[in-house]
Short mmCIF file of C-alpha atoms and ligand atoms in Angstrom, two decimals:
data_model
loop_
_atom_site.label_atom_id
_atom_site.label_comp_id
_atom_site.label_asym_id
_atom_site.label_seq_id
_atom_site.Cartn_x
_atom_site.Cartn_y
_atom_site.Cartn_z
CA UNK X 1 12.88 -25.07 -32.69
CA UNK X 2 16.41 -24.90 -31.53
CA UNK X 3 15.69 -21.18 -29.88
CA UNK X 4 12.48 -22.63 -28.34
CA UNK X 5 15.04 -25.39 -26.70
CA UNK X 6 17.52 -23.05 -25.41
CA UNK X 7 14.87 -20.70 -24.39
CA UNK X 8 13.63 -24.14 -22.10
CA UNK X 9 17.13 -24.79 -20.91
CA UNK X 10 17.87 -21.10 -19.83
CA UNK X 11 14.57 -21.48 -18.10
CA UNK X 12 14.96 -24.28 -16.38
CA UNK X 13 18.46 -23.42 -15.09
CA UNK X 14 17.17 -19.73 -14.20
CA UNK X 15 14.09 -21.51 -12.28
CA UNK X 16 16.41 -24.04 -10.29
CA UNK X 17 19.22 -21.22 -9.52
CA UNK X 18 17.16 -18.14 -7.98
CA UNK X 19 13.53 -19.14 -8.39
CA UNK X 20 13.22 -20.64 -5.11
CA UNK X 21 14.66 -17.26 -3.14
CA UNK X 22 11.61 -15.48 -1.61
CA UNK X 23 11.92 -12.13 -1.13
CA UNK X 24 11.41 -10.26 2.06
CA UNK X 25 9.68 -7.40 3.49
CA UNK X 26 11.30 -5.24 6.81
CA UNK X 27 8.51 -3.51 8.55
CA UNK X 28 9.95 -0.14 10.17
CA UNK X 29 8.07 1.65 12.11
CA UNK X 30 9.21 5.24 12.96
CA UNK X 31 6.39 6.52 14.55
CA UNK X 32 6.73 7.85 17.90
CA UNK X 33 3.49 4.81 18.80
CA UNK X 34 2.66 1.25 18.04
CA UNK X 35 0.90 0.63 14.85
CA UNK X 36 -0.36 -2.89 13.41
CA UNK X 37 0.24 -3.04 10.06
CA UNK X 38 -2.58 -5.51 8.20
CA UNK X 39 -1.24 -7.44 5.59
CA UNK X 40 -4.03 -8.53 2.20
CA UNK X 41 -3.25 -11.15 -0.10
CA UNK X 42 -4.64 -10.92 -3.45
CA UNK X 43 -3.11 -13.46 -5.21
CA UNK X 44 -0.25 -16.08 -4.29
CA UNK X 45 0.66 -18.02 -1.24
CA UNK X 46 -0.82 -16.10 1.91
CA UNK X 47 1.89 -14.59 3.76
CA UNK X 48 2.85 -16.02 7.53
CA UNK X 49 1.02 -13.03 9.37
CA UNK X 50 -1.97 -11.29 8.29
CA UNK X 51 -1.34 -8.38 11.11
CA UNK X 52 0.38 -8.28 13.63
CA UNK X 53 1.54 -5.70 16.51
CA UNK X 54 4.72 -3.64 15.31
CA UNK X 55 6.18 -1.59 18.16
CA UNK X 56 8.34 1.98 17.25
CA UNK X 57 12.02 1.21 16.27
CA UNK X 58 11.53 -2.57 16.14
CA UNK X 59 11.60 -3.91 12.73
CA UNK X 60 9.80 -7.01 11.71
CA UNK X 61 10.94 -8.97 8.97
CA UNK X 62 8.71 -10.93 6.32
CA UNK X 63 9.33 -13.60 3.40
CA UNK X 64 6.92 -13.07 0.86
CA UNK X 65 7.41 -15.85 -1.91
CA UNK X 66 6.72 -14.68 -5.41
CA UNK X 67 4.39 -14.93 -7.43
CA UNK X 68 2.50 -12.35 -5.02
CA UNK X 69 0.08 -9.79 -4.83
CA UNK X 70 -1.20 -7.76 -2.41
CA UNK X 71 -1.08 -4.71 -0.02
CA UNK X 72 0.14 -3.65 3.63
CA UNK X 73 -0.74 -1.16 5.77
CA UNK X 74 -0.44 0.34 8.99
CA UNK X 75 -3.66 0.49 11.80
CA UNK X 76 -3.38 3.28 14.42
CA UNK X 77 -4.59 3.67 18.15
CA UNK X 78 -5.85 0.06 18.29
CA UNK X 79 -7.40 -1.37 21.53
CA UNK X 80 -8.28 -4.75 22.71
CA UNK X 81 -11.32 -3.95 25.34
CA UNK X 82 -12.54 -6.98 26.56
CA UNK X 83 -11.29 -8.96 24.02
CA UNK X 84 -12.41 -7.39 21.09
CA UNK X 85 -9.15 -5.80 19.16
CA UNK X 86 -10.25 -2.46 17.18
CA UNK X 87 -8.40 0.20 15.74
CA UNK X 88 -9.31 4.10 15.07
CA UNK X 89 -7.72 3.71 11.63
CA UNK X 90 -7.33 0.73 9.04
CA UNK X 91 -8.96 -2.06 10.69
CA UNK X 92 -10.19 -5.10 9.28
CA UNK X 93 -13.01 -5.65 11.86
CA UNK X 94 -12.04 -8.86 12.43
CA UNK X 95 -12.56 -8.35 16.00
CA UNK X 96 -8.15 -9.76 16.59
CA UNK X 97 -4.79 -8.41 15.56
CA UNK X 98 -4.88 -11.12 12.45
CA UNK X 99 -6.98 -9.60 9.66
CA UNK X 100 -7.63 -13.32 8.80
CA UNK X 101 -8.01 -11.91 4.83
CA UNK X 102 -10.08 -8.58 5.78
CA UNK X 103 -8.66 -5.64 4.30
CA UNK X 104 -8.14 -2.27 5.95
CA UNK X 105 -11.22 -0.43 6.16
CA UNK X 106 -9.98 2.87 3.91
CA UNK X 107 -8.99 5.51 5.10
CA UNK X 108 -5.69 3.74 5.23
CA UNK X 109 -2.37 4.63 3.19
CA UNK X 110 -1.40 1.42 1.13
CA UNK X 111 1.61 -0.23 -0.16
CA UNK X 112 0.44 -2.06 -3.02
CA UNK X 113 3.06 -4.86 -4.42
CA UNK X 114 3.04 -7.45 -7.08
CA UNK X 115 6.07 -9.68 -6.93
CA UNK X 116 7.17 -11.45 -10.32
CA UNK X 117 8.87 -15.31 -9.91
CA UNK X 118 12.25 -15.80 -10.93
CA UNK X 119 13.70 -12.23 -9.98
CA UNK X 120 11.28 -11.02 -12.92
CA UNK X 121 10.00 -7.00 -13.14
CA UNK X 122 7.95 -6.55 -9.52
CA UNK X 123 5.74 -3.48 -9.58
CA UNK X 124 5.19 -1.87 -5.92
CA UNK X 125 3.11 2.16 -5.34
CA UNK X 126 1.74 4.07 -2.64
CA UNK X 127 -2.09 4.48 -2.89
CA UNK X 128 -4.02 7.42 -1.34
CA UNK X 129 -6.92 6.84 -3.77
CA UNK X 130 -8.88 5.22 -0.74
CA UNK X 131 -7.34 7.77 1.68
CA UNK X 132 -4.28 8.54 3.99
CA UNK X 133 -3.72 7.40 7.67
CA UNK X 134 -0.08 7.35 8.04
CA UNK X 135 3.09 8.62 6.08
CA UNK X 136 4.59 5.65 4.76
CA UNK X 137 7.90 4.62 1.97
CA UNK X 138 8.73 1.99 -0.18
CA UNK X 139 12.67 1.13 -0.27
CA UNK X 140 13.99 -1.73 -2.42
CA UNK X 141 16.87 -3.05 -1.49
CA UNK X 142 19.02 -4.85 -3.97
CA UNK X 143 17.43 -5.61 -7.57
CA UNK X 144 18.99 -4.48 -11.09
CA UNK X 145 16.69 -2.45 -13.12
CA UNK X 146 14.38 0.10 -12.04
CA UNK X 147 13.66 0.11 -8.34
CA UNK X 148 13.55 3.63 -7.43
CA UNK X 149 12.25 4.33 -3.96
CA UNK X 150 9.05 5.88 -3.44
CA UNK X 151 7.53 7.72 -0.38
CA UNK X 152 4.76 9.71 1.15
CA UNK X 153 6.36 11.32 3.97
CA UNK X 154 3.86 14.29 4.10
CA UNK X 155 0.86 14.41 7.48
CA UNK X 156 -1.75 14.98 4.74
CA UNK X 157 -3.76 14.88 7.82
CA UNK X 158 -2.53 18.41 8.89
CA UNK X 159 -4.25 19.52 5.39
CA UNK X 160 -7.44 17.79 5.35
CA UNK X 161 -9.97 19.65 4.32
CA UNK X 162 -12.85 19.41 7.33
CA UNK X 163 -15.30 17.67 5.22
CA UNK X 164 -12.45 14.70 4.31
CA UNK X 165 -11.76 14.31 7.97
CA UNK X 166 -11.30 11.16 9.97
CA UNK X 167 -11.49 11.95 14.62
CA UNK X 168 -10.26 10.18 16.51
CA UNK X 169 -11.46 9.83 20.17
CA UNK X 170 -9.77 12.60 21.30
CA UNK X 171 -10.94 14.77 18.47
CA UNK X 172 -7.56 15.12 16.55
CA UNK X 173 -7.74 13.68 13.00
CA UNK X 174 -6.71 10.42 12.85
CA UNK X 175 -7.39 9.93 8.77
CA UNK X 176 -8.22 11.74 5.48
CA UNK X 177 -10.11 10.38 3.26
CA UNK X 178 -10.41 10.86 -0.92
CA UNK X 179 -13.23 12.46 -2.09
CA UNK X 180 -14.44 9.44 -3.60
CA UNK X 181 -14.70 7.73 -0.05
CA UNK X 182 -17.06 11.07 1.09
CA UNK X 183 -18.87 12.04 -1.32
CA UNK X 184 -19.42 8.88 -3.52
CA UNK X 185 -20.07 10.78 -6.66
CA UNK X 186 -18.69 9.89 -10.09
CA UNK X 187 -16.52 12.69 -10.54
CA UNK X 188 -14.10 11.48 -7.58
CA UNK X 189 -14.41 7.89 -7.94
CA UNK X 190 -14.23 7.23 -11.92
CA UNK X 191 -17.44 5.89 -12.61
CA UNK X 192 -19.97 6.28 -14.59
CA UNK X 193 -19.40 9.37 -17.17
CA UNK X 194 -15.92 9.37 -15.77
CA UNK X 195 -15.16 6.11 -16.38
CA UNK X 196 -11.60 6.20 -18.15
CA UNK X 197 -8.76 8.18 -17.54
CA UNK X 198 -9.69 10.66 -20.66
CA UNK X 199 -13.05 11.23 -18.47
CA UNK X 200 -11.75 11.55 -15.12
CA UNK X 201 -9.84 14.43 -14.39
CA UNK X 202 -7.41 15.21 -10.78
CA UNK X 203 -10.17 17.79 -8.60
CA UNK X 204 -9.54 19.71 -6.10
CA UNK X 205 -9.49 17.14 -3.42
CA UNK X 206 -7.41 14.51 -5.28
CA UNK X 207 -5.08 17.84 -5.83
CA UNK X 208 -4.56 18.31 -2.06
CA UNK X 209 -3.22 14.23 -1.82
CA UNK X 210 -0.75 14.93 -5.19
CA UNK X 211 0.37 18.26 -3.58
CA UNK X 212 1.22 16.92 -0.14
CA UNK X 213 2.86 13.28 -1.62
CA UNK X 214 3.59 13.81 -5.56
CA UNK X 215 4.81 10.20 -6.04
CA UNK X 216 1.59 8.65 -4.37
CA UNK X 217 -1.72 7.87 -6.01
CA UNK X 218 -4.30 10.21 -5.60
CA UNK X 219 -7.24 8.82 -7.14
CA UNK X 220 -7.95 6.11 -9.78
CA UNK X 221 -6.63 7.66 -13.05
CA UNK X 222 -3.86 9.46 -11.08
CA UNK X 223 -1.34 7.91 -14.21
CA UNK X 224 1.33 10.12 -14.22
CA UNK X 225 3.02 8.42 -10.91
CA UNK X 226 3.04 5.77 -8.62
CA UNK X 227 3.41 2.57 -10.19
CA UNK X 228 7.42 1.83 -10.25
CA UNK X 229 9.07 -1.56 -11.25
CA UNK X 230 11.98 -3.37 -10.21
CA UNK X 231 13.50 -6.06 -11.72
CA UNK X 232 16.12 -8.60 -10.09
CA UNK X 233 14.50 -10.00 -7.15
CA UNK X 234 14.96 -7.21 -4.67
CA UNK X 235 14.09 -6.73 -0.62
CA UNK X 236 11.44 -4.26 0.55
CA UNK X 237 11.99 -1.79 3.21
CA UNK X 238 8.93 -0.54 4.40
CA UNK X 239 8.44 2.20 6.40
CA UNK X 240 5.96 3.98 8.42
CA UNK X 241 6.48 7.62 9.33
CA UNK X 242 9.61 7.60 7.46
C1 NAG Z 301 -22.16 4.96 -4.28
O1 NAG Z 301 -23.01 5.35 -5.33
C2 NAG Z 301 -23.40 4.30 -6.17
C3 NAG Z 301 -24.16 4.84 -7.38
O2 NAG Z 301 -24.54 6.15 -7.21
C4 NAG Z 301 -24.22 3.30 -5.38
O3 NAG Z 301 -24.62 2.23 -6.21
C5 NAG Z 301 -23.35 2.77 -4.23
O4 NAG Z 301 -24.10 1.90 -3.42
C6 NAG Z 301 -22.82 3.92 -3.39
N1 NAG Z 301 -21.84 3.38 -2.44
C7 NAG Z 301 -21.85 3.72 -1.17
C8 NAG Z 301 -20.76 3.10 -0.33
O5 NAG Z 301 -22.68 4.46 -0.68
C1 NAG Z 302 -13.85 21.56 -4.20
O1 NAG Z 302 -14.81 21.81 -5.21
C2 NAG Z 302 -16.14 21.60 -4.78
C3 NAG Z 302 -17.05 21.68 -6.00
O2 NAG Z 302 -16.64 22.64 -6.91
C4 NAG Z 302 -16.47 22.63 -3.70
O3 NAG Z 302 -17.80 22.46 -3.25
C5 NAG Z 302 -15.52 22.44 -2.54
O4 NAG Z 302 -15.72 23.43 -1.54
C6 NAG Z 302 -14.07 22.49 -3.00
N1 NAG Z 302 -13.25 22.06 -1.88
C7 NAG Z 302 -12.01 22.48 -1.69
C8 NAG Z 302 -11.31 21.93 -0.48
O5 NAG Z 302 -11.42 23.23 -2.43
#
């Protein structure tokens, strides 16, 4: 009883002290061009942009109240002919720079967050499991426990095997994508007789994503990396082509 009431109070003061603080997100982009990073909420308050224009060496900086989940990534060589905004890699077909709640359509590198209230334990990773686009790191800034940084700062795209690859109008390859993505068979994606992580082995393919970015995931049961956590309310630097 008495525990429960302290536990309340220690609560209540936490709550009123820090819970209020969002955290936020700096965009970097250090590619040599323009990319639009789309932004996918999957749970909590939707964020004040869902995409958005983000020029090189300009940062672009985000609050992102917790509780939150979702994931950001960057589109490539987008256009806007006659009014209708596409882009070679990631878009969300929503015809405009806002995704509007459209995800990226994969192959895309992601940066996959879930923020905890109260500067509880977030948990942030890089996913190739749906593909790779763009080189991309995750930085937290500030926080207490945990929070290592993580990146992906191989061109996987360089490696892609032919029958993974993504052209672009020019014919250069603009995207990789996972095996799962090509071939749709159970082996790459985790399904069916590979349904749990006992089952469903790295292959070749997914081997090619862990070589070229080790701390990323490269396909579903890919357990041995990735997820990180940081506790203590940290920032987010996120960067493409870092
Ligand atoms: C992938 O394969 C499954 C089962 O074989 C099928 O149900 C599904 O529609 C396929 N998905 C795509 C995108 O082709
Ligand atoms: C991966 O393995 C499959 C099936 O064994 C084979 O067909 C394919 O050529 C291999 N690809 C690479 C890039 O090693």
């Amino acid at each position: 009883m008495e525990a429960q009431v302290i536990f309340g109070i220690s609560f209540v003061v936490i709550f009123f002290v820090s819970g209020a603080k969002p955290a936020t997100f700096t965009l970097n982009n250090n590619c040599p061009f323009t990319v639009w990073p789309g932004i996918l909420t999957s749970s909590g308050p939707q964020l004040s942009t869902t995409g958005f224009e983000l020029a090189s060496k300009v940062p672009f900086i985000l609050d992102v109240p917790a509780t939150w989940s979702g994931r950001l990534w960057a589109r490539t060589q987008c256009t806007n002919d006659n009014g209708k905004f596409q882009c070679a890699t990631g878009d969300c077909a929503s015809g405009q720079v806002s995704c509007g709640g459209a995800g990226g359509i994969p192959p895309a590198s992601l940066a996959e967050f879930t923020l905890a209230a109260n500067n509880g334990q977030d948990f942030y990773d890089i996913s190739l499991v749906d593909g790779f686009n763009l080189p991309l790191s995750i930085a937290p800034q500030g926080g207490s426990r945990g929070c290592t940084p993580v990146s992906c700062t191989a061109n996987v795209n360089a490696v892609c095997p032919q029958e993974l690859q993504v052209k672009g109008s020019d014919g250069g390859v603009v995207a990789c994508q996972s095996a799962c993505l090509a071939f749709n068979q159970s082996q790459y994606c985790c399904t069916g007789a590979f349904s749990t992580p006992d089952t469903c082995p790295p292959t070749n393919y997914s081997n090619i994503f862990k070589s070229q970015c080790p701390q990323a995931y490269s396909y579903a049961y890919d357990d041995k990396s990735g997820l990180v956590t940081c506790t203590g309310g940290a920032n987010y630097l996120i960067t493409f082509c870092p």
